PDB file of C-alpha atoms in Angstrom:
ATOM      1  CA  MET Q  24       6.756   7.769   9.506  1.00  0.00           C
ATOM      2  CA  GLU Q  25      10.683   7.050   8.364  1.00  0.00           C
ATOM      3  CA  VAL Q  26      11.669   8.192   4.698  1.00  0.00           C
ATOM      4  CA  VAL Q  27      13.481   5.756   2.761  1.00  0.00           C
ATOM      5  CA  GLU Q  28      15.551   7.426  -0.575  1.00  0.00           C
ATOM      6  CA  ARG Q  29      17.020   4.606  -3.015  1.00  0.00           C
ATOM      7  CA  ASN Q  30      16.944   4.749  -6.552  1.00  0.00           C
ATOM      8  CA  GLY Q  31      16.277   8.543  -6.440  1.00  0.00           C
ATOM      9  CA  LYS Q  32      13.018   7.844  -4.898  1.00  0.00           C
ATOM     10  CA  THR Q  33      11.518   8.995  -1.778  1.00  0.00           C
ATOM     11  CA  ILE Q  34       9.093   6.129  -0.118  1.00  0.00           C
ATOM     12  CA  ALA Q  35       7.720   6.303   3.284  1.00  0.00           C
ATOM     13  CA  LEU Q  36       7.664   3.368   5.952  1.00  0.00           C
ATOM     14  CA  PHE Q  37       4.543   2.870   8.402  1.00  0.00           C
ATOM     15  CA  ASP Q  38       4.517   0.448  11.138  1.00  0.00           C
ATOM     16  CA  THR Q  39       1.721  -0.833  12.444  1.00  0.00           C
ATOM     17  CA  SER Q  40       0.581   1.849  14.756  1.00  0.00           C
ATOM     18  CA  THR Q  41      -0.840   3.887  11.622  1.00  0.00           C
ATOM     19  CA  ARG Q  42      -4.347   2.649  11.382  1.00  0.00           C
ATOM     20  CA  ILE Q  43      -6.373   3.539   8.717  1.00  0.00           C
ATOM     21  CA  GLU Q  44     -10.138   3.231   8.742  1.00  0.00           C
ATOM     22  CA  GLN Q  45     -11.432   4.653   5.904  1.00  0.00           C
ATOM     23  CA  ALA Q  46     -10.193   6.410   2.214  1.00  0.00           C
ATOM     24  CA  SER Q  47      -9.674   9.382   3.686  1.00  0.00           C
ATOM     25  CA  ASP Q  48      -7.751   8.135   6.034  1.00  0.00           C
ATOM     26  CA  MET Q  49      -4.915   7.228   3.592  1.00  0.00           C
ATOM     27  CA  LEU Q  50      -5.249   9.809   1.420  1.00  0.00           C
ATOM     28  CA  ASP Q  51      -4.533  12.357   4.610  1.00  0.00           C
ATOM     29  CA  LEU Q  52      -1.861  10.409   5.011  1.00  0.00           C
ATOM     30  CA  MET Q  53      -0.544  10.676   1.073  1.00  0.00           C
ATOM     31  CA  ALA Q  54      -1.021  14.233   1.659  1.00  0.00           C
ATOM     32  CA  THR Q  55       1.291  13.942   4.977  1.00  0.00           C
ATOM     33  CA  THR Q  56       3.914  11.894   3.067  1.00  0.00           C
ATOM     34  CA  TRP Q  57       4.318  13.762   0.042  1.00  0.00           C
ATOM     35  CA  TYR Q  58       4.488  17.704   1.571  1.00  0.00           C
ATOM     36  CA  GLN Q  59       6.828  15.937   4.768  1.00  0.00           C
ATOM     37  CA  GLY Q  60       8.583  14.076   2.438  1.00  0.00           C
ATOM     38  CA  HIS Q  61       8.185  14.280  -1.074  1.00  0.00           C
ATOM     39  CA  CYS Q  62       7.601  10.794  -0.807  1.00  0.00           C
ATOM     40  CA  VAL Q  63       6.306   8.929  -4.272  1.00  0.00           C
ATOM     41  CA  GLY Q  64       5.146   5.854  -2.201  1.00  0.00           C
ATOM     42  CA  MET Q  65       5.033   4.126   0.784  1.00  0.00           C
ATOM     43  CA  VAL Q  66       5.353   0.891   2.226  1.00  0.00           C
ATOM     44  CA  MET Q  67       2.858  -0.256   4.988  1.00  0.00           C
ATOM     45  CA  GLU Q  68       2.023  -3.592   6.779  1.00  0.00           C
ATOM     46  CA  LYS Q  69      -1.807  -4.993   6.286  1.00  0.00           C
ATOM     47  CA  ASP Q  70      -2.223  -4.670  10.037  1.00  0.00           C
ATOM     48  CA  SER Q  71      -2.859  -0.976   9.289  1.00  0.00           C
ATOM     49  CA  LEU Q  72      -5.858  -1.822   6.725  1.00  0.00           C
ATOM     50  CA  PRO Q  73      -9.302  -1.870   7.844  1.00  0.00           C
ATOM     51  CA  LYS Q  74      -9.949  -5.493   7.944  1.00  0.00           C
ATOM     52  CA  ASP Q  75     -12.771  -5.283   5.169  1.00  0.00           C
ATOM     53  CA  PHE Q  76     -10.101  -4.066   3.145  1.00  0.00           C
ATOM     54  CA  PHE Q  77      -9.282  -8.019   2.309  1.00  0.00           C
ATOM     55  CA  THR Q  78     -12.879  -8.785   1.174  1.00  0.00           C
ATOM     56  CA  LEU Q  79     -13.113  -7.116  -2.228  1.00  0.00           C
ATOM     57  CA  SER Q  80     -17.149  -7.923  -1.764  1.00  0.00           C
ATOM     58  CA  SER Q  81     -17.180  -5.024   0.820  1.00  0.00           C
ATOM     59  CA  GLY Q  82     -15.615  -2.112  -1.956  1.00  0.00           C
ATOM     60  CA  VAL Q  83     -12.964  -0.931   0.501  1.00  0.00           C
ATOM     61  CA  ALA Q  84     -10.075  -1.854  -1.019  1.00  0.00           C
ATOM     62  CA  GLY Q  85     -11.281  -0.490  -4.718  1.00  0.00           C
ATOM     63  CA  GLU Q  86     -12.134   3.081  -2.851  1.00  0.00           C
ATOM     64  CA  ILE Q  87      -8.726   3.228  -0.876  1.00  0.00           C
ATOM     65  CA  LEU Q  88      -6.292   2.052  -4.340  1.00  0.00           C
ATOM     66  CA  GLN Q  89      -8.228   4.112  -6.207  1.00  0.00           C
ATOM     67  CA  LYS Q  90      -6.870   6.761  -4.858  1.00  0.00           C
ATOM     68  CA  PHE Q  91      -3.402   5.800  -5.779  1.00  0.00           C
ATOM     69  CA  SER Q  92      -4.300   6.033  -8.704  1.00  0.00           C
ATOM     70  CA  ASN Q  93      -5.673   9.377  -9.016  1.00  0.00           C
ATOM     71  CA  TYR Q  94      -2.651  10.496  -7.522  1.00  0.00           C
ATOM     72  CA  GLN Q  95      -0.084   8.527  -9.309  1.00  0.00           C
ATOM     73  CA  PHE Q  96       1.459   7.377  -6.076  1.00  0.00           C
ATOM     74  CA  LYS Q  97       2.380   3.800  -5.084  1.00  0.00           C
ATOM     75  CA  ILE Q  98       1.832   1.600  -2.623  1.00  0.00           C
ATOM     76  CA  ALA Q  99       3.808  -1.580  -0.766  1.00  0.00           C
ATOM     77  CA  ILE Q 100       1.497  -3.766   1.205  1.00  0.00           C
ATOM     78  CA  VAL Q 101       3.175  -5.877   3.116  1.00  0.00           C
ATOM     79  CA  GLY Q 102       2.224  -9.142   4.913  1.00  0.00           C
ATOM     80  CA  ASP Q 103       1.042 -12.685   4.275  1.00  0.00           C
ATOM     81  CA  PHE Q 104      -1.533 -13.304   2.351  1.00  0.00           C
ATOM     82  CA  SER Q 105      -1.683 -17.235   1.789  1.00  0.00           C
ATOM     83  CA  SER Q 106      -4.191 -17.092   5.033  1.00  0.00           C
ATOM     84  CA  TYR Q 107      -6.702 -15.230   2.915  1.00  0.00           C
ATOM     85  CA  GLY Q 108      -8.734 -18.194   0.784  1.00  0.00           C
ATOM     86  CA  SER Q 109     -10.742 -15.969  -1.309  1.00  0.00           C
ATOM     87  CA  LYS Q 110      -9.753 -16.952  -4.525  1.00  0.00           C
ATOM     88  CA  SER Q 111     -10.889 -13.270  -5.774  1.00  0.00           C
ATOM     89  CA  LEU Q 112      -8.700 -11.816  -3.575  1.00  0.00           C
ATOM     90  CA  GLN Q 113      -6.013 -13.998  -4.700  1.00  0.00           C
ATOM     91  CA  SER Q 114      -6.471 -13.129  -8.784  1.00  0.00           C
ATOM     92  CA  PHE Q 115      -6.667  -9.778  -7.244  1.00  0.00           C
ATOM     93  CA  ILE Q 116      -2.963  -9.342  -5.916  1.00  0.00           C
ATOM     94  CA  TYR Q 117      -1.485 -11.844  -8.403  1.00  0.00           C
ATOM     95  CA  GLU Q 118      -2.814  -8.913 -10.991  1.00  0.00           C
ATOM     96  CA  CYS Q 119      -1.873  -6.026  -8.600  1.00  0.00           C
ATOM     97  CA  ASN Q 120       1.763  -7.749  -8.588  1.00  0.00           C
ATOM     98  CA  LYS Q 121       1.820  -7.733 -12.814  1.00  0.00           C
ATOM     99  CA  GLY Q 122       2.791  -3.449 -12.124  1.00  0.00           C
ATOM    100  CA  ASN Q 123       4.896  -1.317  -9.409  1.00  0.00           C
ATOM    101  CA  SER Q 124       1.821   0.992  -8.528  1.00  0.00           C
ATOM    102  CA  VAL Q 125       0.324  -1.467  -5.709  1.00  0.00           C
ATOM    103  CA  VAL Q 126       2.523  -4.378  -4.450  1.00  0.00           C
ATOM    104  CA  PHE Q 127       1.794  -7.208  -1.782  1.00  0.00           C
ATOM    105  CA  VAL Q 128       4.833  -8.450  -1.267  1.00  0.00           C
ATOM    106  CA  PRO Q 129       6.034 -10.193   2.219  1.00  0.00           C
ATOM    107  CA  THR Q 130       8.792  -8.229   3.548  1.00  0.00           C
ATOM    108  CA  VAL Q 131       9.530  -4.102   3.500  1.00  0.00           C
ATOM    109  CA  GLU Q 132      12.427  -4.802   1.900  1.00  0.00           C
ATOM    110  CA  GLU Q 133      10.801  -6.039  -1.464  1.00  0.00           C
ATOM    111  CA  GLY Q 134       8.279  -3.677  -0.775  1.00  0.00           C
ATOM    112  CA  LEU Q 135      10.962  -1.152  -0.970  1.00  0.00           C
ATOM    113  CA  ASP Q 136      13.019  -2.464  -4.285  1.00  0.00           C
ATOM    114  CA  ARG Q 137       9.137  -2.961  -5.964  1.00  0.00           C
ATOM    115  CA  LEU Q 138       8.547   0.632  -5.438  1.00  0.00           C
ATOM    116  CA  THR Q 139      12.038   2.122  -6.945  1.00  0.00           C
ATOM    117  CA  ARG Q 140      11.971   0.109  -9.346  1.00  0.00           C
TER     118      ARG Q 140
END
């Protein structure tokens, strides 16, 4: 975990060596980032998430992202999402990107910008 401060906000950066398999893993990671770095959000590569995350009908995305809403924590998920053909997933990403709590972005830099506005 790398901690970055920008615009008075502290954000944790994770590379693909960080793996999330279930919602409890994400909750543990959120707690760690808060207690170790006083972070208000995180930037994570899409490959760190479970494969089922991007199949909305599995419920994995909802279960994991609900943690961010419950604890008022932010996340930027970094990657190329154009290969996912699901219209519902593309709509979900579009709607998330209207806000600043959960965003799907192409680069780490854009993720940092969105979370520290």
